[in-house]
Short mmCIF file of C-alpha atoms in Angstrom, two decimals:
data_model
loop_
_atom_site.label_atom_id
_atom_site.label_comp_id
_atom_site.label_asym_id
_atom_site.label_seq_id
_atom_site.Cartn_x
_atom_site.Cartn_y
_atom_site.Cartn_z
CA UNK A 9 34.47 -19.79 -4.84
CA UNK A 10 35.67 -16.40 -3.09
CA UNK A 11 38.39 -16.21 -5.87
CA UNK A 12 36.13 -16.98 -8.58
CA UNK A 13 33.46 -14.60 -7.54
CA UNK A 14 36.14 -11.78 -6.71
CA UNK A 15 37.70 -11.99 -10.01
CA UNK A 16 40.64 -13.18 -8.40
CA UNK A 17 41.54 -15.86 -11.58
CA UNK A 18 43.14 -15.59 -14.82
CA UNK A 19 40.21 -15.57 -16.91
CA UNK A 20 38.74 -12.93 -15.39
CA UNK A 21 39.85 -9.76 -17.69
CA UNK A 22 39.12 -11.87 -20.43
CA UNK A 23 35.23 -12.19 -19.11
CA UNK A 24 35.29 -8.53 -17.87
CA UNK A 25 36.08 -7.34 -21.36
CA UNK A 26 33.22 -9.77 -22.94
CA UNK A 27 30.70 -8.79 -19.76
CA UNK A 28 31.21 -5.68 -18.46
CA UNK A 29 28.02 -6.48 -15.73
CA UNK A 30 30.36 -9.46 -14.61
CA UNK A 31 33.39 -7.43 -14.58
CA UNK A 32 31.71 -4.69 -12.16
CA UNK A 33 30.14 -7.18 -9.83
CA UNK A 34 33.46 -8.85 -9.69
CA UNK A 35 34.88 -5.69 -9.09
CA UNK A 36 32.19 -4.65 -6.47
CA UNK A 37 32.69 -8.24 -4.38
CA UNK A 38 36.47 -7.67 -4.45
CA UNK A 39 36.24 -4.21 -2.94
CA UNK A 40 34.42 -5.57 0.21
CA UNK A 41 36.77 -8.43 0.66
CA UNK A 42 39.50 -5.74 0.94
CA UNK A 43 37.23 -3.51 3.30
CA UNK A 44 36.50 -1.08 1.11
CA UNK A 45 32.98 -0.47 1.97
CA UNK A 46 32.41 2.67 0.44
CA UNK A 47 33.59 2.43 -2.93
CA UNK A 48 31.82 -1.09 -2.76
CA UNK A 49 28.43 0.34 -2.45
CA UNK A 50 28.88 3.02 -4.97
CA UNK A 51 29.90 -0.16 -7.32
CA UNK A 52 26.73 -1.85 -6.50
CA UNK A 53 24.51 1.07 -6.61
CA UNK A 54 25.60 1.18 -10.51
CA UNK A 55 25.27 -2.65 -10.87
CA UNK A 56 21.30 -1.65 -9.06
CA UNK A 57 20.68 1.35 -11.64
CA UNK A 58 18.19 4.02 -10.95
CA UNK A 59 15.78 2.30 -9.60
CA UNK A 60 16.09 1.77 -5.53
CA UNK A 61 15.51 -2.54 -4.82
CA UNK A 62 15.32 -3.27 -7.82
CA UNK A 63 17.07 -6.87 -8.55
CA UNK A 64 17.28 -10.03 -6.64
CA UNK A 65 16.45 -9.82 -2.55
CA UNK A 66 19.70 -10.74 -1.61
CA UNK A 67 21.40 -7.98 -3.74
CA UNK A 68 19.12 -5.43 -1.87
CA UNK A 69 19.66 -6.83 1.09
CA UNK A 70 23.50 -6.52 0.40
CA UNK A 71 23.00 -2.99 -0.40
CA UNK A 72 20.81 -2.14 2.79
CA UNK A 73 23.86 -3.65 4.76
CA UNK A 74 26.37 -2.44 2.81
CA UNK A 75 25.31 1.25 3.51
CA UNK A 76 24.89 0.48 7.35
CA UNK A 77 28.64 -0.33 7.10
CA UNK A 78 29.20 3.02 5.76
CA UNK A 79 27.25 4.85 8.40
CA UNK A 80 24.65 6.47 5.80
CA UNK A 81 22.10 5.27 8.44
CA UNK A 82 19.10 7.22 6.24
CA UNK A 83 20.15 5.21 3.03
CA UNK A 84 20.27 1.64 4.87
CA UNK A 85 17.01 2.41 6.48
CA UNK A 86 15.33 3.59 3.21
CA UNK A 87 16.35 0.58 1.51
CA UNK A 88 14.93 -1.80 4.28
CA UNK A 89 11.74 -0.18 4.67
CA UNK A 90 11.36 -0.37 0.94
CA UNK A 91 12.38 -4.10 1.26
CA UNK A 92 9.71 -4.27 4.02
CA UNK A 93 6.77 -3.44 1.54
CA UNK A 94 8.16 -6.03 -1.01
CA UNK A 95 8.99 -8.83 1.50
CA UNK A 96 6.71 -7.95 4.64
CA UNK A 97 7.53 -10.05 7.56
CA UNK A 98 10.90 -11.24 6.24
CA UNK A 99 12.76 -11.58 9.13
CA UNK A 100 16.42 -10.59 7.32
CA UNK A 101 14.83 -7.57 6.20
CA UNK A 102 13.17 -6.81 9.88
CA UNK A 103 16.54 -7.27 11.45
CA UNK A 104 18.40 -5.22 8.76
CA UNK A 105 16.01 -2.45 9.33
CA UNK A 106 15.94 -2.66 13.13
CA UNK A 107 19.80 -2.82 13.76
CA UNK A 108 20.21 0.69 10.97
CA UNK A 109 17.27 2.34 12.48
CA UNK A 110 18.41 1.84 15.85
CA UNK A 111 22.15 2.61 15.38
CA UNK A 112 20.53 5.82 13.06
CA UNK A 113 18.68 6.84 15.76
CA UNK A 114 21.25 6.36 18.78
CA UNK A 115 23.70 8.61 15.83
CA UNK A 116 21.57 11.54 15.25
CA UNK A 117 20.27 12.25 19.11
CA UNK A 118 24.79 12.31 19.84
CA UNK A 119 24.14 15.38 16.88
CA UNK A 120 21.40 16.57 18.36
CA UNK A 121 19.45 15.92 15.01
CA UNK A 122 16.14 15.31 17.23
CA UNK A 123 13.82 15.48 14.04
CA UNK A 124 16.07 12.53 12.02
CA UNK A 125 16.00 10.86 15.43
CA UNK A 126 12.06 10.54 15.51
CA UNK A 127 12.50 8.90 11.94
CA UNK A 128 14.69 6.73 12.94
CA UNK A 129 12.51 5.49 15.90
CA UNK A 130 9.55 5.57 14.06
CA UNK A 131 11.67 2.72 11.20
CA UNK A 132 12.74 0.99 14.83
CA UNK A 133 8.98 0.54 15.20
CA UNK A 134 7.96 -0.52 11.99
CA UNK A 135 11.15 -3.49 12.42
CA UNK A 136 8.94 -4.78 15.72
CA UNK A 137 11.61 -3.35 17.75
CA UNK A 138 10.91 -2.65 21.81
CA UNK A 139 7.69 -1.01 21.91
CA UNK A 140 8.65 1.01 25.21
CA UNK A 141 11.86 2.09 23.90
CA UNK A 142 10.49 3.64 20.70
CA UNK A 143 7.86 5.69 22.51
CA UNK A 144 9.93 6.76 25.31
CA UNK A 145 13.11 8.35 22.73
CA UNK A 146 10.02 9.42 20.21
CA UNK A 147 8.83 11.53 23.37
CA UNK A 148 12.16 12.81 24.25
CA UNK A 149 12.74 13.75 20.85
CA UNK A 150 9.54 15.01 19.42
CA UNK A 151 9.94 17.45 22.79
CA UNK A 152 13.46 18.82 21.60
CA UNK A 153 11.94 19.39 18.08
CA UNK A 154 9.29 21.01 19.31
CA UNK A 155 11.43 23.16 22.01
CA UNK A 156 13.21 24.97 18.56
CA UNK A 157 9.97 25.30 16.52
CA UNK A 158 9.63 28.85 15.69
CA UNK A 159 10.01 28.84 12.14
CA UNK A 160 7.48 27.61 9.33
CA UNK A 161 10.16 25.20 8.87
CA UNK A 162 10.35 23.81 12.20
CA UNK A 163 6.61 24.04 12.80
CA UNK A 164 6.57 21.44 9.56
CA UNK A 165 9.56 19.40 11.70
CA UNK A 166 7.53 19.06 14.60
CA UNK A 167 3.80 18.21 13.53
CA UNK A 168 6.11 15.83 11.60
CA UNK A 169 7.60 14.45 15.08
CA UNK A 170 4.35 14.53 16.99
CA UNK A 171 2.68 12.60 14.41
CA UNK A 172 5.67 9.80 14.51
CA UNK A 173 4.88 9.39 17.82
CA UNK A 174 0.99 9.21 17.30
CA UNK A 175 1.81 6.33 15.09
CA UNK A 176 3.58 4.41 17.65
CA UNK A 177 1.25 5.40 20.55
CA UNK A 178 -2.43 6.35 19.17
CA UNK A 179 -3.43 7.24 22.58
CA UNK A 180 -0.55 9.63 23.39
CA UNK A 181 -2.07 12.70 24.65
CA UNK A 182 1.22 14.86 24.31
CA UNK A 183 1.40 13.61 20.54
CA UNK A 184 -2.36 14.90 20.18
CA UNK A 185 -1.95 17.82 21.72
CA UNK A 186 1.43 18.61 20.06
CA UNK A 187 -0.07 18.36 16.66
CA UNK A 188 -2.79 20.50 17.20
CA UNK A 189 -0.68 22.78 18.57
CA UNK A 190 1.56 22.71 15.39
CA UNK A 191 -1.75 22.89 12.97
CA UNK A 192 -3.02 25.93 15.30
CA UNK A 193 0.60 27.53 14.77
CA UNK A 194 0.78 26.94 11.60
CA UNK A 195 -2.85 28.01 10.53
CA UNK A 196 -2.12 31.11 11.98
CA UNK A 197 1.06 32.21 10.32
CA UNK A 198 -0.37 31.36 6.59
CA UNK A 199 -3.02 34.19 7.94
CA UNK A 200 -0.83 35.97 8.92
CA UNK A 201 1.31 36.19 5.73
CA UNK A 202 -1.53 36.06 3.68
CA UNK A 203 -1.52 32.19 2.38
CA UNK A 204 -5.58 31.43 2.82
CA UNK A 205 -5.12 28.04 1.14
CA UNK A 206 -2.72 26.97 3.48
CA UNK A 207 -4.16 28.33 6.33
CA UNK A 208 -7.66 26.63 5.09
CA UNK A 209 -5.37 23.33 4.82
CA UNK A 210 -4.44 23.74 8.56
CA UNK A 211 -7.44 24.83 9.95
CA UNK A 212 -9.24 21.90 8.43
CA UNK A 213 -6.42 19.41 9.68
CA UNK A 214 -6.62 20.72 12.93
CA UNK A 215 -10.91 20.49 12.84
CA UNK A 216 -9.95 16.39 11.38
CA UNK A 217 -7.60 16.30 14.70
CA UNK A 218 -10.14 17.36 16.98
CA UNK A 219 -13.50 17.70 15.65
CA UNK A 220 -15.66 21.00 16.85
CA UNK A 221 -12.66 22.50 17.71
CA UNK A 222 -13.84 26.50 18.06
CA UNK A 223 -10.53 27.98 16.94
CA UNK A 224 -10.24 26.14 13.39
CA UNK A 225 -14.19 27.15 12.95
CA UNK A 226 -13.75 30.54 13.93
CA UNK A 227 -10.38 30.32 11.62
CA UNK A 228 -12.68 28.74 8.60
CA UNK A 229 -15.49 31.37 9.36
CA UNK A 230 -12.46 34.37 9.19
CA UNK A 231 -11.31 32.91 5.69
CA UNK A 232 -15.18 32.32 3.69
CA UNK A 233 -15.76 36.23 4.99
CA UNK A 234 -12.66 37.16 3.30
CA UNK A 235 -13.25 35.70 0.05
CA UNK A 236 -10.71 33.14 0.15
#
């Protein structure tokens, strides 16, 4: 059957020729068999097309591991979580994303890539994974993000961190008060360089965050006196 599905026969030119879908998938299973994991995935990638899980579960599922193999962490965990909203509660998929997102997440804190890190723990999460453990990196790593966030950039990086870890732990005063620290910062610079609809954005985020909050009114009040 290994032969036969690997293209590994005498007929199968012949059915490459007459199917070239056949002949690429034949192609795509023999390139694993021979470890090439790499070249495999870009094969099934074309056999997928455009569209990302599109096709039978267990070809996604292929894919999801397939990319794992090649350590493109982001891509395996992208394809599981979207996997995850087609098939919740699968446990193949829940595995498949737990096992990339962990290994992702263990990969980009050894590169100091603290921001991809909290991404990765927040997919860890979403695969049931240890509840502990995901809080406890989030924290570590939200607090490097936020140790490097003085650009508009990295402001953006680590409300983005701060609220992964509010969505893991909703009562997580350090994720509450990280956030409206970021919207505060953030606020401020669009003042600052003159961007009233973003700072309006911010300043009403950070009165959603924590309602009555003086500085976003008196930031609101500052913009309707302007004009903008």
């Amino acid at each position: 059957a290994r032969a036969i599905r690997s293209g590994r026969f005498w007929l199968a030119p012949v059915i490459a020729r007459v199917s070239p879908h056949h002949g690429r998938m034949m192609n795509a299973y023999r390139l694993e068999e021979e470890g090439r994991f790499n070249e495999a995935f870009a094969e099934w990638k074309k056999i997928e097309g455009p569209r990302i899980g599109s096709g039978s579960l267990s070809r996604s599922l292929r894919l999801g591991r397939l990319a794992l193999r090649t350590g493109n962490f982001s891509e395996s965990v992208a394809r599981f979580d979207a996997l995850l909203i087609r098939h919740p509660g699968d446990e193949r998929v829940l595995r498949g994303l737990e096992n990339a997102a962990l290994r992702g997440a263990r990969d980009a804190q050894a590169k100091g890539q603290w921001l991809e890190a909290c991404r990765m723990w927040g997919a860890y999460h979403r695969a049931g994974g240890d509840p502990e453990k995901s809080v406890r990196n989030l924290g570590d790593c939200a607090r490097y993000v936020a140790q490097s966030a003085d650009s508009i950039e990295k402001l953006d990086g680590a409300l983005e961190a701060w609220a992964l870890l509010k969505a893991v732990d909703p009562y997580s005063d350090e994720a509450q008060q990280g956030m409206e620290w970021c919207r505060l910062s953030l606020a401020r610079a669009a003042e600052r360089a003159g961007d009233m609809t973003s700072a309006r954005k911010h300043w009403n985020a950070l009165l959603e965050l924590s309602p009555g909050d003086h500085r976003a009114q008196d930031g609101l009040r500052r913009l309707s006196a302007a004009g903008a």
